Coordinates of C-alpha atoms in Angstrom, one line a residue:
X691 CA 27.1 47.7 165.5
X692 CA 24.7 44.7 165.2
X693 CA 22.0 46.9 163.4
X694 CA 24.6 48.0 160.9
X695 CA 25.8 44.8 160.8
X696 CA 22.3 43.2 160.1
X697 CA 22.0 45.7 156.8
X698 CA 24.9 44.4 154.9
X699 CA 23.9 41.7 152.0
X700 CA 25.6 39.0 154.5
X701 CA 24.2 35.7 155.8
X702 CA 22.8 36.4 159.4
X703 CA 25.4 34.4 161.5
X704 CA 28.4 36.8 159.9
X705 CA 26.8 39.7 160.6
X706 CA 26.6 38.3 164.0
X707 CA 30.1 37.6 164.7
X708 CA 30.6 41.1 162.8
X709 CA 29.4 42.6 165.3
X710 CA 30.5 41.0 168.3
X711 CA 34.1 42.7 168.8
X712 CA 31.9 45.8 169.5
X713 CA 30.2 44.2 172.8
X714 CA 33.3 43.7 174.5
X715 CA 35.9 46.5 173.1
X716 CA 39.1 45.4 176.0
X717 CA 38.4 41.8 175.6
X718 CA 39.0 42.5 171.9
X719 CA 42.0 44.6 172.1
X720 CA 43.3 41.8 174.4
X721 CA 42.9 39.4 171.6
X722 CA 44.6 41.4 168.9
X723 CA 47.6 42.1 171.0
X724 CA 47.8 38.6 171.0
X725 CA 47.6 38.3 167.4
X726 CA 49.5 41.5 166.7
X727 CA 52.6 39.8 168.5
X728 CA 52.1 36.4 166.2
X729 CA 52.1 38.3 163.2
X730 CA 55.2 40.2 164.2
X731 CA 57.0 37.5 165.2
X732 CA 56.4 35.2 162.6
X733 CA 57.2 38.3 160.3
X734 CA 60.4 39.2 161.9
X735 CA 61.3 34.8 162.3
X736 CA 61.0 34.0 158.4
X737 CA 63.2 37.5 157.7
X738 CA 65.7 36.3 159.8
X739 CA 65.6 32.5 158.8
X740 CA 66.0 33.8 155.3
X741 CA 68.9 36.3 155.7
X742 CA 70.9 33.7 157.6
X743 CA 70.4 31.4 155.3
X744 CA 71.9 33.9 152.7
X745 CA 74.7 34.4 154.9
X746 CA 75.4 30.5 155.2
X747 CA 75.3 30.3 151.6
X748 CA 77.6 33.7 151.2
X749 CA 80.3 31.7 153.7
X750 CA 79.8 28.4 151.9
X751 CA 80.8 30.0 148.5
X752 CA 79.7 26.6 146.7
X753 CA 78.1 28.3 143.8
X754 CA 80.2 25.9 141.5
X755 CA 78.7 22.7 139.8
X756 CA 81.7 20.7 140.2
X757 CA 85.1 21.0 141.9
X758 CA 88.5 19.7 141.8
X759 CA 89.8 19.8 145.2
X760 CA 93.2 20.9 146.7
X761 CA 95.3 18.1 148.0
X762 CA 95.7 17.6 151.2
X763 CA 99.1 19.3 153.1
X764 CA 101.6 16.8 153.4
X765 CA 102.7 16.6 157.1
X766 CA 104.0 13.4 157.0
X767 CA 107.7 12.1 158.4
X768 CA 109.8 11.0 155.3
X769 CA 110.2 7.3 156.4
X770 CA 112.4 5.1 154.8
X771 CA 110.8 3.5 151.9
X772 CA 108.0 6.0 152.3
X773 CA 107.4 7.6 148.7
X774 CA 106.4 11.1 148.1
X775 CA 102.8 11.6 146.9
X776 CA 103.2 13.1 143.8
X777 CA 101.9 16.6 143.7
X778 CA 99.3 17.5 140.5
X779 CA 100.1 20.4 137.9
X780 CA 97.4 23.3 138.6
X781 CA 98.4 24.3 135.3
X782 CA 97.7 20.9 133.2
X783 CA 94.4 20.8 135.7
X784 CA 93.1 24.2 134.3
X785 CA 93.9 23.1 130.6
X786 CA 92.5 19.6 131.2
X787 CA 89.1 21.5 132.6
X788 CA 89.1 23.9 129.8
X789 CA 89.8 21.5 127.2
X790 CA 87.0 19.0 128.9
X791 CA 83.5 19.4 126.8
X792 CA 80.6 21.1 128.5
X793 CA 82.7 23.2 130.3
X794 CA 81.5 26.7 131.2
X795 CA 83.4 29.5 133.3
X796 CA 86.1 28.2 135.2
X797 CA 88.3 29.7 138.1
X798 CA 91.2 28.4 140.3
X799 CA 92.2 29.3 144.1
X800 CA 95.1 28.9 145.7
X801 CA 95.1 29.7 149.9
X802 CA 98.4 30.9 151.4
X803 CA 99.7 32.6 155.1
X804 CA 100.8 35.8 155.2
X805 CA 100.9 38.8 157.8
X806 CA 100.0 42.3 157.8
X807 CA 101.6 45.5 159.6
X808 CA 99.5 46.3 163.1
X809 CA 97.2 43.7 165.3
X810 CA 95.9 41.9 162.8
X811 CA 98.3 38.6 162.9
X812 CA 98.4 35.9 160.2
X813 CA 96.2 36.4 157.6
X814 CA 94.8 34.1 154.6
X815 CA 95.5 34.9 151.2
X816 CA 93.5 33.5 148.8
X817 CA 94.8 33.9 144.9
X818 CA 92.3 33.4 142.0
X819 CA 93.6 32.2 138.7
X820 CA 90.3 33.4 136.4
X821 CA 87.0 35.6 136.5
X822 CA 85.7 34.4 140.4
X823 CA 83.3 37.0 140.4
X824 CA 80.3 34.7 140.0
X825 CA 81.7 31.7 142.7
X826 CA 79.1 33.0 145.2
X827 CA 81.1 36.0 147.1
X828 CA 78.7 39.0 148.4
X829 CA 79.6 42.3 147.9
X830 CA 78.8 44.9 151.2
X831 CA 80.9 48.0 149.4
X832 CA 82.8 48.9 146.2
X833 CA 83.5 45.7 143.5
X834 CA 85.4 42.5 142.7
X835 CA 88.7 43.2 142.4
X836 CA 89.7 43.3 138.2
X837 CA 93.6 43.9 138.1
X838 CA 97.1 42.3 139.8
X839 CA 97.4 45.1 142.1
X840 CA 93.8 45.1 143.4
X841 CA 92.5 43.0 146.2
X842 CA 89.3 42.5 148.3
X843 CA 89.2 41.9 151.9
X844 CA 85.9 41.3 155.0
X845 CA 84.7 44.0 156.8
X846 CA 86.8 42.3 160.3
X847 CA 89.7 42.8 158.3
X848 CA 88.7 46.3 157.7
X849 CA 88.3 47.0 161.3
X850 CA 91.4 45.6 162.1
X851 CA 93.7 47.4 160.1
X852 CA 91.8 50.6 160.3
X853 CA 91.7 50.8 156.5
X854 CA 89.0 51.3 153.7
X855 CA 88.2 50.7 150.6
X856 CA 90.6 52.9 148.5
X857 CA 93.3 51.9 150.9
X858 CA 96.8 50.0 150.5
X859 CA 97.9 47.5 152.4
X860 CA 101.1 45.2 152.0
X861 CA 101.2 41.8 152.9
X862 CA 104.6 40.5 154.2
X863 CA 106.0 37.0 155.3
X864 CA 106.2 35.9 151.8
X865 CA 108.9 35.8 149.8
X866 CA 109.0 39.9 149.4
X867 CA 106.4 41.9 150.5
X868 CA 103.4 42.4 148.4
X869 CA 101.4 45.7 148.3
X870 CA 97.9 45.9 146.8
X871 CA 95.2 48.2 147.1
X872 CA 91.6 47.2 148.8
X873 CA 88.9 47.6 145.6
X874 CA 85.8 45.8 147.8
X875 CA 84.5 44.7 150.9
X876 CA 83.0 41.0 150.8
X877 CA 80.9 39.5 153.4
X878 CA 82.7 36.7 154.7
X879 CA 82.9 35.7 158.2
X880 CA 85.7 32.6 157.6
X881 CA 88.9 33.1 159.5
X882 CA 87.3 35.7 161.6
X883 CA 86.9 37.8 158.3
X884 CA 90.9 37.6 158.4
X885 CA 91.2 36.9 154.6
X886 CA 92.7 38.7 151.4
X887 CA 91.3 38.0 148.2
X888 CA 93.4 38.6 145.0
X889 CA 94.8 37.9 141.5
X890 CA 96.9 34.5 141.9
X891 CA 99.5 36.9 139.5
X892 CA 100.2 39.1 142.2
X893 CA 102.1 36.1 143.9
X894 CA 104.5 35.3 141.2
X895 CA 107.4 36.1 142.5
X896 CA 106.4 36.5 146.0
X897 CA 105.3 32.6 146.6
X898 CA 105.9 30.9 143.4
X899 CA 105.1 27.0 142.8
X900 CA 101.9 26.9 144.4
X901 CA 100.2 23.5 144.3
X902 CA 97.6 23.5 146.5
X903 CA 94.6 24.8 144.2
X904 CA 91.2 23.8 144.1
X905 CA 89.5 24.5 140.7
X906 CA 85.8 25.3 140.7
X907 CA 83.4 24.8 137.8
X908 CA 80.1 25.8 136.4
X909 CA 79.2 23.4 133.4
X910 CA 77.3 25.0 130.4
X911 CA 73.6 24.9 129.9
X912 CA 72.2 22.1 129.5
X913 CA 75.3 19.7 130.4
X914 CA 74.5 17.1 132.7
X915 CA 76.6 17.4 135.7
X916 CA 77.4 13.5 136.5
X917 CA 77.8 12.8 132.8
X918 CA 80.5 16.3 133.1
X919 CA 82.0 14.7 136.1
X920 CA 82.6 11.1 135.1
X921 CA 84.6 12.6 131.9
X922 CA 86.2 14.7 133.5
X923 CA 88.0 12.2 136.2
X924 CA 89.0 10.1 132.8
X925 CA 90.8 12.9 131.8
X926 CA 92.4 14.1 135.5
X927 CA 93.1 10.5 136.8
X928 CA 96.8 10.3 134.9
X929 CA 97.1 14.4 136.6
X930 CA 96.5 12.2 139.7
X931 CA 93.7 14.9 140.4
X932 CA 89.6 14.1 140.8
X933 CA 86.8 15.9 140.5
X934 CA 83.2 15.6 142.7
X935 CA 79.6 17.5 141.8
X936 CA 78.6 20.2 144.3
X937 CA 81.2 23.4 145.9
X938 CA 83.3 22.8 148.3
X939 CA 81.4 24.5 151.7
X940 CA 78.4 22.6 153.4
X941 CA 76.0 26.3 153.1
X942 CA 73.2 24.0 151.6
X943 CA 73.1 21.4 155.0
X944 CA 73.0 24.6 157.0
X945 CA 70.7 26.6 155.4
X946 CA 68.5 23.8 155.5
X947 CA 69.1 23.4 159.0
X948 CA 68.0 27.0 159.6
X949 CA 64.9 26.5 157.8
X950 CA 63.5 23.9 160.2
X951 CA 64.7 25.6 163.1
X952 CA 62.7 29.1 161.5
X953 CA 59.4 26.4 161.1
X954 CA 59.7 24.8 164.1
X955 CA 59.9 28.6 165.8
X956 CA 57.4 29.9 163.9
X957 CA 55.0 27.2 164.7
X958 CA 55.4 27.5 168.6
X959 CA 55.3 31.5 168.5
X960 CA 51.4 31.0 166.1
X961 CA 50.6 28.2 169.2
X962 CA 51.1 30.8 171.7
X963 CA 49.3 33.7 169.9
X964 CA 46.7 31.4 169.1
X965 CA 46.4 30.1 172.8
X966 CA 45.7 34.2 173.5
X967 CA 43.0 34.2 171.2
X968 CA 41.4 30.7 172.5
X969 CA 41.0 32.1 175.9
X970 CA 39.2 35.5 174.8
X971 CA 37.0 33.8 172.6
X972 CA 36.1 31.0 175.1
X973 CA 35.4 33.3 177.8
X974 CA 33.1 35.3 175.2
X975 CA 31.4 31.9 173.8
X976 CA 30.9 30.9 177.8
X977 CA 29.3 34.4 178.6
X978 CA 27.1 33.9 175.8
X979 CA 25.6 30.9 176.1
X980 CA 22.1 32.1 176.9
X981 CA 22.4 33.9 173.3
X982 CA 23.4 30.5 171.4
X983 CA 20.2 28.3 172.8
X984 CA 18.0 31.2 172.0
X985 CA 20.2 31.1 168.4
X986 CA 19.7 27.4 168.2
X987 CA 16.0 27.4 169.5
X988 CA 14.9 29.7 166.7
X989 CA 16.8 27.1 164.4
X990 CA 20.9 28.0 164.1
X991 CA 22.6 25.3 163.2
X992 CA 25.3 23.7 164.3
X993 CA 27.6 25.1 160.9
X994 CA 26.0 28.2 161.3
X995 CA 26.6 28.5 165.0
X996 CA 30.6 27.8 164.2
X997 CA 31.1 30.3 161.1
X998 CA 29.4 32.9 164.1
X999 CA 31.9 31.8 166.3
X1000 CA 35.1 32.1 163.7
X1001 CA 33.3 35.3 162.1
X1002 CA 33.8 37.2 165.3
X1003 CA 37.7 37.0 165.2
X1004 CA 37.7 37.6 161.1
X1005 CA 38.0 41.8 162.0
X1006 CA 40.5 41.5 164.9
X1007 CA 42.7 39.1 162.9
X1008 CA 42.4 41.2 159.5
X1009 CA 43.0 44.8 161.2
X1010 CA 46.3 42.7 163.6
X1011 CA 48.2 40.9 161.0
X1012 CA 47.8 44.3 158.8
X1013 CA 49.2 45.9 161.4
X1014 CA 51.9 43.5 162.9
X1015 CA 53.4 42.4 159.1
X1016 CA 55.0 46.1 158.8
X1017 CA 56.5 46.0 162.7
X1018 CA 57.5 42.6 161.9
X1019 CA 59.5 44.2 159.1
X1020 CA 60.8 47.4 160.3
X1021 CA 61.7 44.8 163.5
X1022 CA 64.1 42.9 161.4
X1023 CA 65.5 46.1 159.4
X1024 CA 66.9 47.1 163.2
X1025 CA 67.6 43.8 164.8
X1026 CA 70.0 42.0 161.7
X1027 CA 71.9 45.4 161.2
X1028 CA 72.7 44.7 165.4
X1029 CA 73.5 40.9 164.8
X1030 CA 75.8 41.9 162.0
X1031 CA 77.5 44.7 164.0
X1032 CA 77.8 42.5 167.3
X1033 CA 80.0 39.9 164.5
X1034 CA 81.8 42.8 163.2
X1035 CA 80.0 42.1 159.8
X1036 CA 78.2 44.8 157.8
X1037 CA 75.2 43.0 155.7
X1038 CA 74.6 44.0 152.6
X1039 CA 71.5 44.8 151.2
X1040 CA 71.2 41.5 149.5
X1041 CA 71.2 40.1 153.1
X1042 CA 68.3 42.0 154.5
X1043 CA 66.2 42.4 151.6
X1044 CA 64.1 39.5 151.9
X1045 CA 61.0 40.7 152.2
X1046 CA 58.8 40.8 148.5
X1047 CA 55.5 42.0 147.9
X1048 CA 54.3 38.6 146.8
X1049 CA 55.3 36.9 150.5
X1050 CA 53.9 39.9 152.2
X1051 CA 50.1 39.1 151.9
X1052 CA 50.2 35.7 153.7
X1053 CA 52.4 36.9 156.4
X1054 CA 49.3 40.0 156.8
X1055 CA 46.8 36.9 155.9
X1056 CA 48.6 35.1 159.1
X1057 CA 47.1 37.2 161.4
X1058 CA 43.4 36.0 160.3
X1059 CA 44.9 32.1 160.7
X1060 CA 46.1 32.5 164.2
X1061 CA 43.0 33.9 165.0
X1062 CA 41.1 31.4 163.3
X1063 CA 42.6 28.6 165.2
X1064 CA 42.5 30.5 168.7
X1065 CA 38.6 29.9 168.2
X1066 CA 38.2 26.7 166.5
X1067 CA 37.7 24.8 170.2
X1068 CA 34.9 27.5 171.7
X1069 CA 32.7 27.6 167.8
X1070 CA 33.3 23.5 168.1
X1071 CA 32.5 23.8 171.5
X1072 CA 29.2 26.0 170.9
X1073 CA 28.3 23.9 167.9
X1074 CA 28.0 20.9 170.4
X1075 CA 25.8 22.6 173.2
X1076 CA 21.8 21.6 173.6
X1077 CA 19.6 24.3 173.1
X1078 CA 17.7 22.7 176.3
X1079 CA 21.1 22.9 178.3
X1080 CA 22.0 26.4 177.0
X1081 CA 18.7 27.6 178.2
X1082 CA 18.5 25.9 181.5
X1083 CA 21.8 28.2 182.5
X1084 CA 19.5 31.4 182.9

């Protein structure tokens, strides 16, 4: 290996460390195991960072630039003197939205109880007013739902009423009972996926003077929002209504809360991986230090001695991060499937597609860093010894 090392058009100390994975074949393979495992899990730990973060931001649903919140519920006693907070119009708040300039698509939602035949219990009901196809809601199976008698419902709520898509079901505990037909599953884990979505027409006569609706917003191109916003209040304040920037879920804290946690995981599993590689390649610069003085004798400097050193993990790192970026992957194909199942989700493809070509190469190129770092103390180490001191070890 050193011969055919020494014919390639390289500088002498890389074919050097080229060749030295060859001298001690199980000390090697120890060291890529150590690297294959880094690779795979920091593969498999930024897949799944980044499909919980898309399932954060599928829950959040705060796609919207700017929303108009639902009022509060009303619990209060009715004291003497007390007065009654009036209530706004959802109707004069859509047409004061739509009217409002810089306004793009625009959609209402209205949350109600209701109950559905077998173990399933209450159930929420939530009624659009509008297109809410693009407020942020992921489809696993069939498609938004496009008519009065259609709805779309979680895979929990699925299980739990032994339906599918294709199915009726009729909600009861309204006014009169209201049947629709399941057009879509959505991936949405609120309410222990106990949820209905639908048209807000198919409630007419079964719940009618709804008031608590939120209205969500996306502003047209190029509007600014906070410009959007303060107009918009001028025009809601007499509706004794107000709208705020942002949708109305908290996905954007969390996901960046699971993005830290991924790093700080990551980090730890490339210290341990590393720490594999540091002790192989210390052991191998220890047995070797005969080799360095006679190195450094006939004049191998102290840079040259290191980019030996670092050269002799270059192949082991390549050939293990090649390796452990496909397990990594195929890893997180089998484990996020189980997640979802053991939550009574189904993921969507959208979930666990994160993986892109572009990302791919520096998780492969990872495998050359960890093993880069394991050897940075032994090459600093060997860059440091006397050539006297080396050579009075014989």
């Amino acid at each position: 290996a050193a011969r055919l090392a020494g014919r390639l058009p390289l500088p002498r100390p890389v074919s050097l460390g080229l060749a030295r994975p060859f001298a001690r074949p199980a000390r090697t393979l120890a060291m890529g195991a150590a690297v294959l495992f880094g690779t795979v899990a920091v593969t498999f730990t930024a897949g799944m960072g980044a499909s919980l973060g898309r399932v954060m931001e599928a829950k959040a649903h705060d796609v919207a630039d700017v929303t108009v919140p639902a009022p509060p519920p009303d619990f209060g006693p009715r004291l003497p003197g007390r007065e009654e907070r009036p209530r706004a119009d959802p109707a004069a708040v859509a047409a004061a939205i739509g009217s409002a300039a810089g306004t793009g698509k625009h959609y209402s939602a209205t949350r109600v109880r209701a109950t559905v035949s077998g173990p399933t219990g209450t159930v929420d009901v939530v009624a659009f007013t509008g297109d809410a196809s693009w407020g942020g809601y992921t489809m696993v199976s069939g498609r938004w739902f496009g008519a009065p008698g259609e709805a779309v419902v979680p895979t929990p709520f699925l299980t739990a009423t032994g339906t599918r898509v294709g199915d009726t079901v009729t909600l009861e505990g309204l006014a009169e009972p209201v049947t629709v037909r399941i057009v879509g599953e959505v991936l949405d884990p609120r309410n222990d996926g106990m949820q209905v979505f639908l048209d807000a027409s198919a409630l007419t006569a079964a719940r009618p003077g709804l008031t608590e609706t939120s209205h969500h917003i996306a502003v047209a191109p190029g509007a600014d929002v906070s410009a959007y916003v303060d107009a918009l209040n001028e025009d809601l304040a007499p509706l004794g209504a107000a709208a705020r920037a942002g949708g109305p879920g908290a996905g954007g804290d969390m996901v960046v809360t699971l993005n830290a946690l991924s790093a700080i995981l990551t980090s730890m599993l490339v210290a341990v991986a590393a720490l594999g590689v540091l002790g192989g390649v210390l052991l191998d610069t220890r047995e070797r230090v005969r080799e360095l003085g006679v190195h450094k004798a006939l004049g191998m400097t102290p840079r040259q001695t290191v980019t030996m050193v670092l050269t002799s993990v270059v192949v082991t790192g390549l050939v293990a991060g090649a390796a452990g970026v496909p397990l990594g992957v195929a890893l997180h194909g089998r484990v996020l499937p189980a997640m979802g199942d053991g939550a009574g989700l189904r993921l969507p493809g959208s979930v666990l597609d994160v993986y892109h070509g572009a990302e791919l190469l520096p998780l492969a190129l990872g495998g050359l860093l960890i093993a880069v770092l394991g050897a940075l103390l032994p090459a600093g180490w060997a860059a440091r010894a006397r050539t006297a001191t080396a050579l009075r070890t014989e």
